[in-house]
PDB file of C-alpha atoms in Angstrom:
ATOM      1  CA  UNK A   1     207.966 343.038  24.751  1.00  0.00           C
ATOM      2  CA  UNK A   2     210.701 340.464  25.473  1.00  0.00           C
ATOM      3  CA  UNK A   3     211.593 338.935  28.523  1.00  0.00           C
ATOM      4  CA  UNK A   4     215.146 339.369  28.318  1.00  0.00           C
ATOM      5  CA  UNK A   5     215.788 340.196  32.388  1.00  0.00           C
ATOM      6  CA  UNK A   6     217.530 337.225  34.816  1.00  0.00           C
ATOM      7  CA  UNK A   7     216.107 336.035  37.672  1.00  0.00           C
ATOM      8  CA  UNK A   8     217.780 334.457  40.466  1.00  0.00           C
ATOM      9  CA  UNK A   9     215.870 331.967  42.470  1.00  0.00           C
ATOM     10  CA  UNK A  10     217.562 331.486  45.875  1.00  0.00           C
ATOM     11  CA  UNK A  11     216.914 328.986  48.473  1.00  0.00           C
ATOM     12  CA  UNK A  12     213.544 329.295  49.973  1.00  0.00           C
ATOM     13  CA  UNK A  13     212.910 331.933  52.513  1.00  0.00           C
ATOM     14  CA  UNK A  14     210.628 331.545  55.598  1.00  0.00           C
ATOM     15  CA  UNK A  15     207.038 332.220  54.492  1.00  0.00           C
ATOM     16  CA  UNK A  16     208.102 330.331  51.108  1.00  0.00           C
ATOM     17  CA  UNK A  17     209.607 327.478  53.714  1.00  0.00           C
ATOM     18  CA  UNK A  18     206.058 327.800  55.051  1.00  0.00           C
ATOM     19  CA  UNK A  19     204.273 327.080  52.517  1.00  0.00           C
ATOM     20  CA  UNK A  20     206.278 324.130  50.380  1.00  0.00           C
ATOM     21  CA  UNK A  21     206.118 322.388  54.117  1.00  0.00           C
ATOM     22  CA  UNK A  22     202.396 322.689  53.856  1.00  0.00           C
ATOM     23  CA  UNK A  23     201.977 321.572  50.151  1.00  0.00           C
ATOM     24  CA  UNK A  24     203.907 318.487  50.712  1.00  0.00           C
ATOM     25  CA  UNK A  25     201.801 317.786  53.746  1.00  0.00           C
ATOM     26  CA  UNK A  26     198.704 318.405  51.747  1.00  0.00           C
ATOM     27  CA  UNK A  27     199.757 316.065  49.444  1.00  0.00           C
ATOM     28  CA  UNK A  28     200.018 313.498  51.216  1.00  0.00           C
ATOM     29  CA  UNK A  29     196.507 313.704  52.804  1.00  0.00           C
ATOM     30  CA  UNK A  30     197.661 315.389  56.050  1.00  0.00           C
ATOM     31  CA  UNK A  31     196.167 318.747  57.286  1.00  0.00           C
ATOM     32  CA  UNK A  32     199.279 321.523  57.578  1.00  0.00           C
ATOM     33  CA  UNK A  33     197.240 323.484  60.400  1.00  0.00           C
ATOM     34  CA  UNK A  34     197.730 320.548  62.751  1.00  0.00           C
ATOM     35  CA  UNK A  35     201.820 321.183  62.746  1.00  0.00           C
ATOM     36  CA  UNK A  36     204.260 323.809  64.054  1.00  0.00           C
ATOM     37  CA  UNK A  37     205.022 324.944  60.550  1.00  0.00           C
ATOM     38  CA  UNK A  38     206.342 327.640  61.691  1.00  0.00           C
ATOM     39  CA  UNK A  39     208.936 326.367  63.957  1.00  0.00           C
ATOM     40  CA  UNK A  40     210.245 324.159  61.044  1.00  0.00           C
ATOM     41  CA  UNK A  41     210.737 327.344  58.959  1.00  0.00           C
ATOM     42  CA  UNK A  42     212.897 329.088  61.687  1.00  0.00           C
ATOM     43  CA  UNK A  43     214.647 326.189  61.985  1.00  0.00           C
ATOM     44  CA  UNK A  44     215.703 325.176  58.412  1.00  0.00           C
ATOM     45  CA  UNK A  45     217.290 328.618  56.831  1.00  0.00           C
ATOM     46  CA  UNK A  46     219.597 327.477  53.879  1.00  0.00           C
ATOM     47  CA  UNK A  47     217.261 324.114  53.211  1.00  0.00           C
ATOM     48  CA  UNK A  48     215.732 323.588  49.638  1.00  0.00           C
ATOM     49  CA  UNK A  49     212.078 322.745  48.414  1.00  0.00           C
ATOM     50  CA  UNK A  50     213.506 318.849  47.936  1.00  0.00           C
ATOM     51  CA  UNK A  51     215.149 318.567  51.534  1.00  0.00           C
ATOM     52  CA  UNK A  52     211.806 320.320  52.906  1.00  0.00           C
ATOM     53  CA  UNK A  53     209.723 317.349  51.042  1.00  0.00           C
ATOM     54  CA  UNK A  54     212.479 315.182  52.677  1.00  0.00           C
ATOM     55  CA  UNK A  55     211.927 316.047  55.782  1.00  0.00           C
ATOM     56  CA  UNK A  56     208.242 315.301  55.647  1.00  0.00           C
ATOM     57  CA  UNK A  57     208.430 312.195  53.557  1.00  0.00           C
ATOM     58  CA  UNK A  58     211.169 310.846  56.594  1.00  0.00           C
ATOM     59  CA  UNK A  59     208.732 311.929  59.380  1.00  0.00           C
ATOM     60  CA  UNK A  60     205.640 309.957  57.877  1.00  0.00           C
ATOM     61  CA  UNK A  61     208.071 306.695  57.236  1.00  0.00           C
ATOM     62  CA  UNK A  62     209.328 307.037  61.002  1.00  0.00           C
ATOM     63  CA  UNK A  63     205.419 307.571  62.152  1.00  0.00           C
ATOM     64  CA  UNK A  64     204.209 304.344  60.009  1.00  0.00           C
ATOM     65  CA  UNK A  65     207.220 301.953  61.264  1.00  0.00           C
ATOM     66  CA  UNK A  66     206.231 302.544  64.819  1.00  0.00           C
ATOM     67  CA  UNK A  67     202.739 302.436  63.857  1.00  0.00           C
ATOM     68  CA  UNK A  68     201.478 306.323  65.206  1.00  0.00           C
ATOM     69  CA  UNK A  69     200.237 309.188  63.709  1.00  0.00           C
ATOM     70  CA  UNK A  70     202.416 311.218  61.716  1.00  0.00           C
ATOM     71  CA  UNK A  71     203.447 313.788  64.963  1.00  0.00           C
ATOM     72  CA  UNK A  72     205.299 317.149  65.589  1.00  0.00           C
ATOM     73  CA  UNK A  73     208.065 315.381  66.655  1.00  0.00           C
ATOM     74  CA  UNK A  74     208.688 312.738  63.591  1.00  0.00           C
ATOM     75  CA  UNK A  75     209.143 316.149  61.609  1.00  0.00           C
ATOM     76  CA  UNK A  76     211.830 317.906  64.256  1.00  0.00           C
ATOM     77  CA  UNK A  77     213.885 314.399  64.219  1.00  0.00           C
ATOM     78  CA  UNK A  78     213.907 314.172  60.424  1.00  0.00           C
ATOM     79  CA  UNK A  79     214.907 317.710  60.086  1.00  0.00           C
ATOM     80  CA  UNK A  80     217.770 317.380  62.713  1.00  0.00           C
ATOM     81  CA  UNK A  81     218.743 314.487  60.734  1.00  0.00           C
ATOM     82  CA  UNK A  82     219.093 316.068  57.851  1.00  0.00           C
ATOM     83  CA  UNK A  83     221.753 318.009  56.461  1.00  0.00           C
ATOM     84  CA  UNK A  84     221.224 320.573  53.519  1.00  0.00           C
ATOM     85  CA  UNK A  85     223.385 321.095  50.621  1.00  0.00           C
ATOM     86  CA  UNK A  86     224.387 324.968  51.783  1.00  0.00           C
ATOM     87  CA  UNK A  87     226.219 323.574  54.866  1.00  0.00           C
ATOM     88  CA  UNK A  88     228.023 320.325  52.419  1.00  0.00           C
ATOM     89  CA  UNK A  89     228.454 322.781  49.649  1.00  0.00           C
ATOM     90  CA  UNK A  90     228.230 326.123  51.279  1.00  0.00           C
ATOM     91  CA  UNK A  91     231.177 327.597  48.953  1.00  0.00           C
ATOM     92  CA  UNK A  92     229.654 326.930  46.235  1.00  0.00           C
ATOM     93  CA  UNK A  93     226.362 328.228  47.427  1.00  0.00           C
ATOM     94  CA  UNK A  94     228.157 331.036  48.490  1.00  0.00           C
ATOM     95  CA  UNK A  95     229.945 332.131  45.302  1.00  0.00           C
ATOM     96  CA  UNK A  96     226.623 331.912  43.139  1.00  0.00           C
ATOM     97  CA  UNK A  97     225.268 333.985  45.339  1.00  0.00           C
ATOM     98  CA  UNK A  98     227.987 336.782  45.153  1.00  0.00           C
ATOM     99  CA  UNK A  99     227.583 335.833  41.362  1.00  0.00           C
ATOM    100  CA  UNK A 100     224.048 336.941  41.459  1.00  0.00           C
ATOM    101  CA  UNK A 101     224.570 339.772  43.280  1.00  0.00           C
ATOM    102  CA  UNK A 102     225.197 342.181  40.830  1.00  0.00           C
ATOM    103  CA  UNK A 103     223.930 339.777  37.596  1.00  0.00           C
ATOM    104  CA  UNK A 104     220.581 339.104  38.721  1.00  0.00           C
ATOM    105  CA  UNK A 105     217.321 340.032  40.106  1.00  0.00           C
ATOM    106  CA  UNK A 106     216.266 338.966  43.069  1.00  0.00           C
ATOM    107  CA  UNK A 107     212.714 336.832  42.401  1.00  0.00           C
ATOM    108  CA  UNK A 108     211.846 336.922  45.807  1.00  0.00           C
ATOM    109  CA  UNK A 109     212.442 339.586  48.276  1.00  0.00           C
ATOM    110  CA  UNK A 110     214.426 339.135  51.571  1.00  0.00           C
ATOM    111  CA  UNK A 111     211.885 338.340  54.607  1.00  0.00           C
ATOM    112  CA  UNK A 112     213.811 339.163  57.389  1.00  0.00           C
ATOM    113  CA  UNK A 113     212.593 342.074  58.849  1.00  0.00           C
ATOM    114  CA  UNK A 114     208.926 340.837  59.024  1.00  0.00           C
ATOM    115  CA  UNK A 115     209.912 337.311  60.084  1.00  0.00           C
ATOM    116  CA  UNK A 116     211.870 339.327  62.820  1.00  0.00           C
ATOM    117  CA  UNK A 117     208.072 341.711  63.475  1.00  0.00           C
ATOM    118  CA  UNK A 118     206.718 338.200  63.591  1.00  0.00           C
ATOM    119  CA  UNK A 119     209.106 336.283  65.827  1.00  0.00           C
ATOM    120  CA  UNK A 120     208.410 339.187  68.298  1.00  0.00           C
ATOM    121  CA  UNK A 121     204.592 338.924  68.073  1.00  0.00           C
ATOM    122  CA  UNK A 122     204.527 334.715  68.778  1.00  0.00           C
ATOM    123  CA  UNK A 123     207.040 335.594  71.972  1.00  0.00           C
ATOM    124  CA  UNK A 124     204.515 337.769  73.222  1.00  0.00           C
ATOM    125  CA  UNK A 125     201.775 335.357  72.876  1.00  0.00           C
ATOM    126  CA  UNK A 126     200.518 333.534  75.785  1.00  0.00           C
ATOM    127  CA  UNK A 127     200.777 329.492  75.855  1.00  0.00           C
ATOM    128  CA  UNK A 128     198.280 327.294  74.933  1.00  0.00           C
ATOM    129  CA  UNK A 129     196.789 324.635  77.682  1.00  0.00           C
ATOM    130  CA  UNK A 130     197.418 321.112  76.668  1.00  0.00           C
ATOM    131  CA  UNK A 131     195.052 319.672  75.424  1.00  0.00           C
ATOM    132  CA  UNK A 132     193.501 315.969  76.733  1.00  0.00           C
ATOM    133  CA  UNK A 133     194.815 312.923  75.307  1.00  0.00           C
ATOM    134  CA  UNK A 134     192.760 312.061  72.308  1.00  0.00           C
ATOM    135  CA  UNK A 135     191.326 308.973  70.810  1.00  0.00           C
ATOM    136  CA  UNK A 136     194.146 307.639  67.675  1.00  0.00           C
ATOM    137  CA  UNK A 137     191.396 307.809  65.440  1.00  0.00           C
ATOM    138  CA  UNK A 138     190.175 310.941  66.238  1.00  0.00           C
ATOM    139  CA  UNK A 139     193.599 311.883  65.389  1.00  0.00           C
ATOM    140  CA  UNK A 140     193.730 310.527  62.092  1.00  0.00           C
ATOM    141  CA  UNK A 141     190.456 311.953  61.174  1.00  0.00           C
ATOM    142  CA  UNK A 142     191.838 315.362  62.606  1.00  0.00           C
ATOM    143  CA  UNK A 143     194.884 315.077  60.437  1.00  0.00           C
ATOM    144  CA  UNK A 144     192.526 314.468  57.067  1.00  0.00           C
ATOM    145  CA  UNK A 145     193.729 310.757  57.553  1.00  0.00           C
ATOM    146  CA  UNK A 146     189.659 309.340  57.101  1.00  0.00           C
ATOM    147  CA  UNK A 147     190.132 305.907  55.878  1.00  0.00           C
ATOM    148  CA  UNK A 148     192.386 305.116  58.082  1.00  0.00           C
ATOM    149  CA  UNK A 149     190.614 306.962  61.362  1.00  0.00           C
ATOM    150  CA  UNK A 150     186.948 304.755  60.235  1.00  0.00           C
ATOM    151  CA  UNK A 151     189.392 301.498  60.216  1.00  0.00           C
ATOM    152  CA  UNK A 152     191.061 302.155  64.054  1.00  0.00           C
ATOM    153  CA  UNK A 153     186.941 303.719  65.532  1.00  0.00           C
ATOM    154  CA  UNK A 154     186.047 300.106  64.322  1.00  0.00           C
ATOM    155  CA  UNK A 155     189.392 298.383  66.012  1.00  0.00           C
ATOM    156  CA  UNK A 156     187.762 300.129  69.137  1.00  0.00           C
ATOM    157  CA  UNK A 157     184.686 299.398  69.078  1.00  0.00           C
ATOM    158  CA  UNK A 158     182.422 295.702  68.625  1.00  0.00           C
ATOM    159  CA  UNK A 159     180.357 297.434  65.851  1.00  0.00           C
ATOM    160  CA  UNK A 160     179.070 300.399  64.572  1.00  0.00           C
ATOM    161  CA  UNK A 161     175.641 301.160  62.924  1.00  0.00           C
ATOM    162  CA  UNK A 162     175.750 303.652  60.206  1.00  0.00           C
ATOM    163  CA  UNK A 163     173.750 306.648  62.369  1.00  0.00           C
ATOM    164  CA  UNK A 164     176.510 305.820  65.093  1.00  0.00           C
ATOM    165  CA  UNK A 165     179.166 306.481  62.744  1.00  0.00           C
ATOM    166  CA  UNK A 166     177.853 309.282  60.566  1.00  0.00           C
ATOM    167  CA  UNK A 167     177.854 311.175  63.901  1.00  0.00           C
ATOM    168  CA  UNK A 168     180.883 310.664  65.423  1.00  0.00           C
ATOM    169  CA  UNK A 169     182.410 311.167  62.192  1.00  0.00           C
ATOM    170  CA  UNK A 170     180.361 314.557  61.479  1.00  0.00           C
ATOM    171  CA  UNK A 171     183.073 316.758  63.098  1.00  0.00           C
ATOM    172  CA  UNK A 172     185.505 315.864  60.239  1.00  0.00           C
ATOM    173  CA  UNK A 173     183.476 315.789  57.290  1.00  0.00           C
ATOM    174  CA  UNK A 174     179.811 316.510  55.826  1.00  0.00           C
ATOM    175  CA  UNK A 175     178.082 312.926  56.150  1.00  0.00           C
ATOM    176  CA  UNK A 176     174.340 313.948  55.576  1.00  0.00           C
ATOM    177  CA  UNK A 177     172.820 314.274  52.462  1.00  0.00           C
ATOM    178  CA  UNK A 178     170.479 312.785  49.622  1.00  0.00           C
ATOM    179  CA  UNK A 179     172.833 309.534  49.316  1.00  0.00           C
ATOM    180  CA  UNK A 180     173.020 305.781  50.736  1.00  0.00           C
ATOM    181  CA  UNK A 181     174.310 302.762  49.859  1.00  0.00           C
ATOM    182  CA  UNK A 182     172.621 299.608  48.614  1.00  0.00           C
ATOM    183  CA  UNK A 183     173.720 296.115  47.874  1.00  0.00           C
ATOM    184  CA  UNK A 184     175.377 296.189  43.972  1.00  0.00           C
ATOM    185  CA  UNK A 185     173.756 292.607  43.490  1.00  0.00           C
ATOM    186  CA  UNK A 186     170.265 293.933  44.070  1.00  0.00           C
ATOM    187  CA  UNK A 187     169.800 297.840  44.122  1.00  0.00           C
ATOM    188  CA  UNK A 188     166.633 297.644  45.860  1.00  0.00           C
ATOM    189  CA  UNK A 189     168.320 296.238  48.949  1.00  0.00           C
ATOM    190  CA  UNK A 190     169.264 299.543  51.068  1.00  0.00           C
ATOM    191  CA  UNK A 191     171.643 299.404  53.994  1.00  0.00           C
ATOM    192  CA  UNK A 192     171.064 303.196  54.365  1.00  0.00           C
ATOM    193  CA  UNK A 193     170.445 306.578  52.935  1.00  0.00           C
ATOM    194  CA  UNK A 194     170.707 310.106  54.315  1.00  0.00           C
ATOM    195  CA  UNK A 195     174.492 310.795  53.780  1.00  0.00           C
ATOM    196  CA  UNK A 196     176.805 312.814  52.430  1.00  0.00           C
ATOM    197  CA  UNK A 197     178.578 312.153  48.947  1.00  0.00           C
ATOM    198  CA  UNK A 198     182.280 312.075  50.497  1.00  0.00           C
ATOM    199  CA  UNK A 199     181.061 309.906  53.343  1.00  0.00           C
ATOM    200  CA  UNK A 200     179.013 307.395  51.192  1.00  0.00           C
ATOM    201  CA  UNK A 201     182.296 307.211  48.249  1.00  0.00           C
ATOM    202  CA  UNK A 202     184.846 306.785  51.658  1.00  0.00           C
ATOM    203  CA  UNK A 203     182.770 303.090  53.088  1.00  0.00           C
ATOM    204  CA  UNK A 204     182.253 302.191  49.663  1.00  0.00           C
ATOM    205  CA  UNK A 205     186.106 302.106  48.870  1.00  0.00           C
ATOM    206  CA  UNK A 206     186.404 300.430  52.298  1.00  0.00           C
ATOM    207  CA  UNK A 207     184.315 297.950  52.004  1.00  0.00           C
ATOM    208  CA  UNK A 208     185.814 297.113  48.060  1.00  0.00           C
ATOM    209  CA  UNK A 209     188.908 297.304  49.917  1.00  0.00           C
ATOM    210  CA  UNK A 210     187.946 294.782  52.425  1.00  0.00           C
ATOM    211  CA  UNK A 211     189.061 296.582  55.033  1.00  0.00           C
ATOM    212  CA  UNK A 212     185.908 297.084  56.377  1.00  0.00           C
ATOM    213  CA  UNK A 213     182.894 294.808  56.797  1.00  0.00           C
ATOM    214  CA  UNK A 214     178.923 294.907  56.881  1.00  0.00           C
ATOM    215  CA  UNK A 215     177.368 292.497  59.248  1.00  0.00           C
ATOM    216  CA  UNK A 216     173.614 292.489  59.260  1.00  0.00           C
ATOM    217  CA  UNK A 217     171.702 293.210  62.352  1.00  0.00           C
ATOM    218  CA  UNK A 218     168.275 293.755  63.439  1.00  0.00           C
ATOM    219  CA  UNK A 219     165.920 296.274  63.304  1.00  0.00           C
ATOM    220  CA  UNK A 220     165.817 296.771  67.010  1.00  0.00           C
ATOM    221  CA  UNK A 221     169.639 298.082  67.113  1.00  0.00           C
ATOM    222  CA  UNK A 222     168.217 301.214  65.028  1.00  0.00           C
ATOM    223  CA  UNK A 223     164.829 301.532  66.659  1.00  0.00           C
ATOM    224  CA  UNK A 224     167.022 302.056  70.288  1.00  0.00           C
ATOM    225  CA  UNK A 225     169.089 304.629  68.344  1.00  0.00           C
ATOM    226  CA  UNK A 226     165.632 306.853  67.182  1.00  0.00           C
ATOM    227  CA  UNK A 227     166.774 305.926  63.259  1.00  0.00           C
ATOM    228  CA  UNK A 228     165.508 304.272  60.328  1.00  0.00           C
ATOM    229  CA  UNK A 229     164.953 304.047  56.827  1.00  0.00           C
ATOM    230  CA  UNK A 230     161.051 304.546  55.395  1.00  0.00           C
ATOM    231  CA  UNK A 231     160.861 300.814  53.580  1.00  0.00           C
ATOM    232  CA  UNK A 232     159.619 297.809  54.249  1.00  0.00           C
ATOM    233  CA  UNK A 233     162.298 295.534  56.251  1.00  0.00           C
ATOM    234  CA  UNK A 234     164.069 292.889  54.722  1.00  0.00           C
ATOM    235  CA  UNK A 235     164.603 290.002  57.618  1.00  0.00           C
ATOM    236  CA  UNK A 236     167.074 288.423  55.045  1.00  0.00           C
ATOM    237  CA  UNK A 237     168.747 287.520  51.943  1.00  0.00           C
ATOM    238  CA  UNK A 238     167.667 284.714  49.225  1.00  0.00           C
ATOM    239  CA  UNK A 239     168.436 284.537  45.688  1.00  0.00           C
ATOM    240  CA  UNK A 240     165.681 286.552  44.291  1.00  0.00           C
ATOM    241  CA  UNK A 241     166.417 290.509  43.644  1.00  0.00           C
ATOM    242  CA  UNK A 242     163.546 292.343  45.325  1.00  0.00           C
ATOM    243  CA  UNK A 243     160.254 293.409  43.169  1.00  0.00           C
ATOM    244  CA  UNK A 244     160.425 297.407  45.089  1.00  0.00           C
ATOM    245  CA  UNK A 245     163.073 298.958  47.751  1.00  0.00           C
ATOM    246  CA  UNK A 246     163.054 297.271  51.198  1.00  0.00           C
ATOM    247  CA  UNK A 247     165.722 298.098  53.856  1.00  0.00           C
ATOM    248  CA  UNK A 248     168.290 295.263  55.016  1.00  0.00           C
ATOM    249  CA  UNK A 249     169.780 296.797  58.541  1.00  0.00           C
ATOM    250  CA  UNK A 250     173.142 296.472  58.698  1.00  0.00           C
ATOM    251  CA  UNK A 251     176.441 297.711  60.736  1.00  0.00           C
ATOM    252  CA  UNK A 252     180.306 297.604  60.063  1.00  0.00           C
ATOM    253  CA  UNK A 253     182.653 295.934  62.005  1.00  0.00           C
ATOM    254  CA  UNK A 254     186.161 294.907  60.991  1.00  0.00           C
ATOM    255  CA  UNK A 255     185.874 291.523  60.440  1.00  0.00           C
ATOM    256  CA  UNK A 256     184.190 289.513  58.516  1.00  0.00           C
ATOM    257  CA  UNK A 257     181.134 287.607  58.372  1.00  0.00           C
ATOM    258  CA  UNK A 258     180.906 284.041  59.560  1.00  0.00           C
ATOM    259  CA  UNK A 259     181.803 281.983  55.970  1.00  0.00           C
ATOM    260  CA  UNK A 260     182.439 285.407  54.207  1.00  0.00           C
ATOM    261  CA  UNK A 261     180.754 288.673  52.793  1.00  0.00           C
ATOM    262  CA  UNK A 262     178.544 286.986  49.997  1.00  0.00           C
ATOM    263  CA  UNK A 263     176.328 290.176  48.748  1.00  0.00           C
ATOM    264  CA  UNK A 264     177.745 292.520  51.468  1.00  0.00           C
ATOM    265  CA  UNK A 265     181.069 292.586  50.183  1.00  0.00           C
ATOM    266  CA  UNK A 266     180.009 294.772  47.244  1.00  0.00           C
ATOM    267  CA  UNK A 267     177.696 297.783  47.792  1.00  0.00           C
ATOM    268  CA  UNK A 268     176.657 300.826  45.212  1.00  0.00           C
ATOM    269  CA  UNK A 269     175.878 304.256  46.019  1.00  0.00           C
ATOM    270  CA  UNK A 270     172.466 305.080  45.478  1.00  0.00           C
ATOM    271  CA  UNK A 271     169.835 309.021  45.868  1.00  0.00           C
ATOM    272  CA  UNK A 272     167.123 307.873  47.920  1.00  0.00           C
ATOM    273  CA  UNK A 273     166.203 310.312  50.713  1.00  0.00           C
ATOM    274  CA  UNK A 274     166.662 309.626  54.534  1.00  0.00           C
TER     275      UNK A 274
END
């Protein structure tokens, strides 16, 4: 049949404030469960999708100029700085919804009484203990932020062998699996194998990126770690592509080499188990 009712779409209401707060988070690579979404909801009655997006758009540029994670707070400033259209233009707001009224059908229902059920439920939860200060780039990698989180665990740290990372990083993401990276100008040179998809494709972009850097190291540096890839090793580099796999040990820091990256700057992924 036709579709000949009207529909009036009113500002957002609190689980739909909810959830456009977490898709514009999402977005933009950040992990909603990490933020008081729900305080920003009770707070911003009478805001619109765009000021929502707003508000978390002006909490990540206010996080990046004073160069910290995007935090609970940046969001509470940028929504106190904002003000919505229903307070400038709450007349008008005001008369199209009195319009409505008797015009229109609803398309969402009114909330109230089970954000009111809920309000009462959070007051009569106990408080959380606050939790230790944490590493930045645990943060990051907390927040869904991995490239940068690998980028500031390498500001911290000399170096970092791939079994080194691959574990501190396993918390945040699957990095074991049936793939490892090997130099693009020569295939059969591995740097390692044993990872994860996502965790092979995130150095790779780094290291194209130069953000990141592979330094070669010895042997010995994986031995005292219990690791290793099952080839013959490769003490170093020449000119000639090798006849059969060998394994070239290497580790990331974020510098580069000594008179550049030659070969290392470009690396492929590769199947080859661990």
């Amino acid at each position: 049949g036709r579709f000949d009712e009207l529909f009036f779409v009113d500002l957002p209401n609190y689980h739909e404030r909810m959830h456009i707060l977490g898709i514009h988070l999402g977005k933009r690579g950040w992990k909603a469960d990490k933020y008081d979404l729900d305080a920003i909801a009770n707070k911003t009655e009478g805001y619109s999708g765009a000021e929502l997006e707003q508000i978390v758009s002006a909490g990540m540029i206010d996080a990046y100029g004073q160069g910290r994670v995007l935090a609970q707070e940046d969001l509470d400033r940028a929504r106190d700085q904002l003000v919505p259209l229903s307070i400038t233009m709450e007349e008008k707001v005001f008369q199209l919804r009195e319009w409505a009224n008797t015009r229109c059908r609803r398309a969402t229902s009114d909330s109230r009484v089970t954000k009111m059920i809920e309000e009462e439920q959070r007051e009569a939860s106990f408080l959380e203990e606050e939790e230790p200060v944490k590493e930045q780039w645990v943060e990051l990698a907390e927040h869904g932020q991995l490239n940068a989180a690998v980028v500031e665990y390498l500001r911290r740290r000399e170096d970092a062998p791939f079994p080194t990372l691959q574990e501190d990083f396993g918390p945040f993401l699957e990095t074991t699996g049936e793939q490892g990276l090997a130099l693009r100008a020569d295939p059969n040179v591995v740097l390692w194998s044993g990872m994860s998809q996502p965790l092979a494709e995130l150095l790779s972009s780094l290291i194209s990126q130069r953000r990141i850097y592979l330094h070669k190291t010895s042997a010995e540096t994986y031995k005292a770690l219990g690791k290793g890839v099952k080839l013959p090793v490769l003490e170093g580099l020449d000119e000639q592509k090798q006849p059969r796999p060998v394994w070239m040990p290497a580790s990331f820091r974020l510098l580069p080499p000594e008179g550049g990256s030659g070969r290392f700057a470009r690396v492929a992924r590769i199947k080859l188990s661990h």
